mmCIF file of C-alpha atoms in Angstrom:
data_model
loop_
_atom_site.group_PDB
_atom_site.id
_atom_site.type_symbol
_atom_site.label_atom_id
_atom_site.label_comp_id
_atom_site.label_asym_id
_atom_site.label_seq_id
_atom_site.Cartn_x
_atom_site.Cartn_y
_atom_site.Cartn_z
ATOM 1 C CA MET A 23 -32.315 -2.353 49.626
ATOM 2 C CA SER A 24 -28.636 -2.182 48.757
ATOM 3 C CA PRO A 25 -26.070 -1.899 51.508
ATOM 4 C CA ALA A 26 -24.327 1.404 52.166
ATOM 5 C CA PRO A 27 -20.861 1.510 50.598
ATOM 6 C CA ASP A 28 -19.108 1.687 53.972
ATOM 7 C CA GLU A 29 -21.223 -0.998 55.711
ATOM 8 C CA ARG A 30 -18.564 -3.704 55.545
ATOM 9 C CA ASP A 31 -15.911 -1.306 56.839
ATOM 10 C CA ARG A 32 -18.180 -0.250 59.716
ATOM 11 C CA ILE A 33 -18.804 -3.895 60.603
ATOM 12 C CA ARG A 34 -15.091 -4.734 60.534
ATOM 13 C CA ALA A 35 -14.283 -1.695 62.698
ATOM 14 C CA ALA A 36 -17.039 -2.689 65.151
ATOM 15 C CA MET A 37 -15.647 -6.248 65.264
ATOM 16 C CA ASP A 38 -12.193 -4.897 66.102
ATOM 17 C CA ARG A 39 -13.527 -2.630 68.853
ATOM 18 C CA ILE A 40 -15.610 -5.392 70.459
ATOM 19 C CA LEU A 41 -12.833 -7.981 70.258
ATOM 20 C CA GLN A 42 -10.325 -5.503 71.709
ATOM 21 C CA GLY A 43 -12.740 -4.748 74.542
ATOM 22 C CA THR A 44 -13.232 -1.092 73.585
ATOM 23 C CA PRO A 45 -16.812 -0.842 72.332
ATOM 24 C CA GLN A 46 -18.161 2.658 71.749
ATOM 25 C CA HIS A 47 -21.815 2.083 70.855
ATOM 26 C CA SER A 48 -22.738 -1.216 72.536
ATOM 27 C CA ASN A 49 -22.211 -3.086 75.771
ATOM 28 C CA GLY A 50 -19.401 -5.122 74.215
ATOM 29 C CA ALA A 51 -21.252 -8.409 74.503
ATOM 30 C CA LEU A 52 -20.525 -11.077 71.940
ATOM 31 C CA PRO A 53 -23.831 -11.684 70.192
ATOM 32 C CA ILE A 54 -24.539 -10.436 66.697
ATOM 33 C CA VAL A 55 -26.994 -7.890 68.109
ATOM 34 C CA ALA A 56 -24.175 -6.085 69.917
ATOM 35 C CA LEU A 57 -22.003 -6.185 66.790
ATOM 36 C CA ALA A 58 -24.799 -4.663 64.723
ATOM 37 C CA GLN A 59 -25.390 -2.011 67.380
ATOM 38 C CA GLU A 60 -21.672 -1.234 67.539
ATOM 39 C CA ALA A 61 -21.594 -0.861 63.722
ATOM 40 C CA GLY A 62 -24.736 1.295 63.781
ATOM 41 C CA LEU A 63 -26.653 -1.152 61.601
ATOM 42 C CA PRO A 64 -29.797 -3.257 61.941
ATOM 43 C CA ARG A 65 -29.197 -6.877 62.903
ATOM 44 C CA ASN A 66 -30.492 -8.152 59.585
ATOM 45 C CA ALA A 67 -27.617 -6.362 57.827
ATOM 46 C CA LEU A 68 -25.351 -9.002 59.348
ATOM 47 C CA THR A 69 -27.657 -11.980 59.040
ATOM 48 C CA GLN A 70 -28.901 -11.268 55.508
ATOM 49 C CA ARG A 71 -26.490 -8.977 53.669
ATOM 50 C CA HIS A 72 -23.177 -9.868 55.328
ATOM 51 C CA PRO A 73 -23.384 -13.403 56.743
ATOM 52 C CA ASP A 74 -19.704 -13.888 55.911
ATOM 53 C CA LEU A 75 -18.752 -11.110 58.336
ATOM 54 C CA LYS A 76 -21.095 -12.520 60.971
ATOM 55 C CA ASN A 77 -19.459 -15.943 60.611
ATOM 56 C CA ASP A 78 -16.011 -14.332 60.671
ATOM 57 C CA PHE A 79 -16.916 -12.533 63.909
ATOM 58 C CA TYR A 80 -18.008 -15.757 65.575
ATOM 59 C CA ALA A 81 -14.890 -17.535 64.295
ATOM 60 C CA GLN A 82 -12.685 -14.834 65.814
ATOM 61 C CA VAL A 83 -14.571 -15.028 69.107
ATOM 62 C CA ARG A 84 -14.022 -18.797 69.217
ATOM 63 C CA ALA A 85 -10.363 -18.456 68.202
ATOM 64 C CA ARG A 86 -9.813 -16.257 71.249
ATOM 65 C CA GLY A 87 -11.215 -18.999 73.436
ATOM 66 C CA GLN A 88 -14.427 -17.116 74.105
ATOM 67 C CA THR A 89 -17.892 -18.426 73.529
ATOM 68 C CA PRO A 90 -20.486 -16.170 71.920
ATOM 69 C CA ASP A 91 -23.322 -15.171 74.247
ATOM 70 C CA SER A 92 -25.880 -16.767 71.957
ATOM 71 C CA GLU A 93 -24.061 -20.093 72.180
ATOM 72 C CA ILE A 94 -23.840 -19.830 75.971
ATOM 73 C CA ARG A 95 -27.590 -19.159 76.159
ATOM 74 C CA LEU A 96 -28.329 -22.066 73.835
ATOM 75 C CA ARG A 97 -26.128 -24.405 75.869
ATOM 76 C CA GLN A 98 -27.929 -23.344 79.057
ATOM 77 C CA GLN A 99 -31.269 -23.923 77.365
ATOM 78 C CA VAL A 100 -30.142 -27.385 76.225
ATOM 79 C CA VAL A 101 -29.199 -28.262 79.813
ATOM 80 C CA LYS A 102 -32.598 -27.078 81.074
ATOM 81 C CA LEU A 103 -34.420 -28.992 78.368
ATOM 82 C CA LYS A 104 -32.473 -32.166 79.163
ATOM 83 C CA GLU A 105 -33.386 -31.770 82.836
ATOM 84 C CA LEU A 106 -37.053 -31.278 81.920
ATOM 85 C CA ARG A 107 -36.938 -34.294 79.626
ATOM 86 C CA ALA A 108 -35.454 -36.458 82.390
ATOM 87 C CA LYS A 109 -38.107 -35.207 84.809
ATOM 88 C CA ASP A 110 -40.852 -35.917 82.251
ATOM 89 C CA ALA A 111 -39.459 -39.414 81.630
ATOM 90 C CA GLN A 112 -39.495 -40.099 85.375
ATOM 91 C CA GLU A 113 -43.059 -38.798 85.682
ATOM 92 C CA LEU A 114 -44.157 -40.865 82.679
ATOM 93 C CA SER A 115 -42.627 -43.971 84.221
ATOM 94 C CA GLN A 116 -44.493 -43.302 87.482
ATOM 95 C CA LEU A 117 -47.752 -42.741 85.594
ATOM 96 C CA ARG A 118 -47.316 -46.031 83.731
ATOM 97 C CA THR A 119 -46.764 -47.801 87.044
ATOM 98 C CA ASP A 120 -49.860 -46.109 88.465
ATOM 99 C CA VAL A 121 -51.915 -47.178 85.442
ATOM 100 C CA ASP A 122 -50.811 -50.800 85.915
ATOM 101 C CA HIS A 123 -51.855 -50.671 89.580
ATOM 102 C CA LEU A 124 -55.179 -49.057 88.757
ATOM 103 C CA VAL A 125 -55.911 -51.641 86.050
ATOM 104 C CA ARG A 126 -55.240 -54.428 88.566
ATOM 105 C CA ALA A 127 -57.520 -52.748 91.123
ATOM 106 C CA VAL A 128 -60.325 -52.328 88.567
ATOM 107 C CA ASN A 129 -59.974 -55.962 87.505
ATOM 108 C CA GLN A 130 -60.081 -57.119 91.143
ATOM 109 C CA LEU A 131 -63.146 -54.985 91.842
ATOM 110 C CA THR A 132 -64.842 -56.305 88.705
ATOM 111 C CA VAL A 133 -64.279 -59.894 89.832
ATOM 112 C CA GLU A 134 -65.593 -59.123 93.331
ATOM 113 C CA ASN A 135 -68.606 -57.293 91.883
ATOM 114 C CA ARG A 136 -69.466 -60.306 89.697
ATOM 115 C CA GLN A 137 -69.164 -62.623 92.711
ATOM 116 C CA LEU A 138 -71.410 -60.400 94.827
ATOM 117 C CA ARG A 139 -74.008 -60.071 92.061
ATOM 118 C CA GLY A 140 -73.933 -63.842 91.630
ATOM 119 C CA ALA A 141 -74.376 -64.346 95.367
ATOM 120 C CA LEU A 142 -77.178 -61.765 95.431
ATOM 121 C CA SER A 143 -79.113 -63.678 92.792
ATOM 122 C CA GLN A 144 -79.163 -66.831 94.995
ATOM 123 C CA PRO A 145 -82.388 -67.195 97.046
ATOM 124 C CA THR A 146 -80.554 -68.065 100.272
ATOM 125 C CA SER A 147 -77.859 -65.457 99.806
ATOM 126 C CA PRO A 148 -76.333 -63.818 102.885
ATOM 127 C CA VAL A 149 -75.754 -60.758 100.648
ATOM 128 C CA ARG A 150 -78.464 -58.132 100.650
ATOM 129 C CA VAL A 151 -78.915 -54.808 98.899
ATOM 130 C CA LEU A 152 -78.519 -51.733 101.061
ATOM 131 C CA PRO A 153 -80.840 -48.786 100.622
ATOM 132 C CA PRO A 154 -79.293 -45.903 98.665
ATOM 133 C CA GLN A 155 -77.386 -43.413 100.784
ATOM 134 C CA PRO A 156 -77.272 -39.692 99.989
ATOM 135 C CA HIS A 157 -73.938 -38.610 98.537
ATOM 136 C CA PRO A 158 -72.027 -36.487 101.095
ATOM 137 C CA ASN A 159 -71.120 -33.830 98.483
ATOM 138 C CA ARG A 160 -74.601 -33.415 97.049
ATOM 139 C CA MET A 161 -76.942 -30.709 98.194
ATOM 140 C CA LEU A 162 -80.294 -31.990 99.461
#
């Protein structure tokens, strides 16, 4: 689909209105969506047919010392993801410590089990087998 002949002019006029703080058809926010809405065009007109105007808009926003809304959202998401990554790293470290402790406990229990089985096999062993006990969580 070819762009309408006045599309570029409409986009430039919308850029001027938004940057001057006098939007007529949008909320005046700084993302591309608001620019497209202000120009009365679909968003893909800016991202696909006129990426130069989209880039120019963002350059003008930055030149005025403002940060586009999309960049602000991305920066906030990066901060959240870094926090989650740090939390995950801490949890992973704790899990590794827990695994080490559990491995030691299993090894200790294995050694004790072998000793008890060895003692049980001796004829004069003070160790004796207890009768099986019902499991407290099982239904009788």
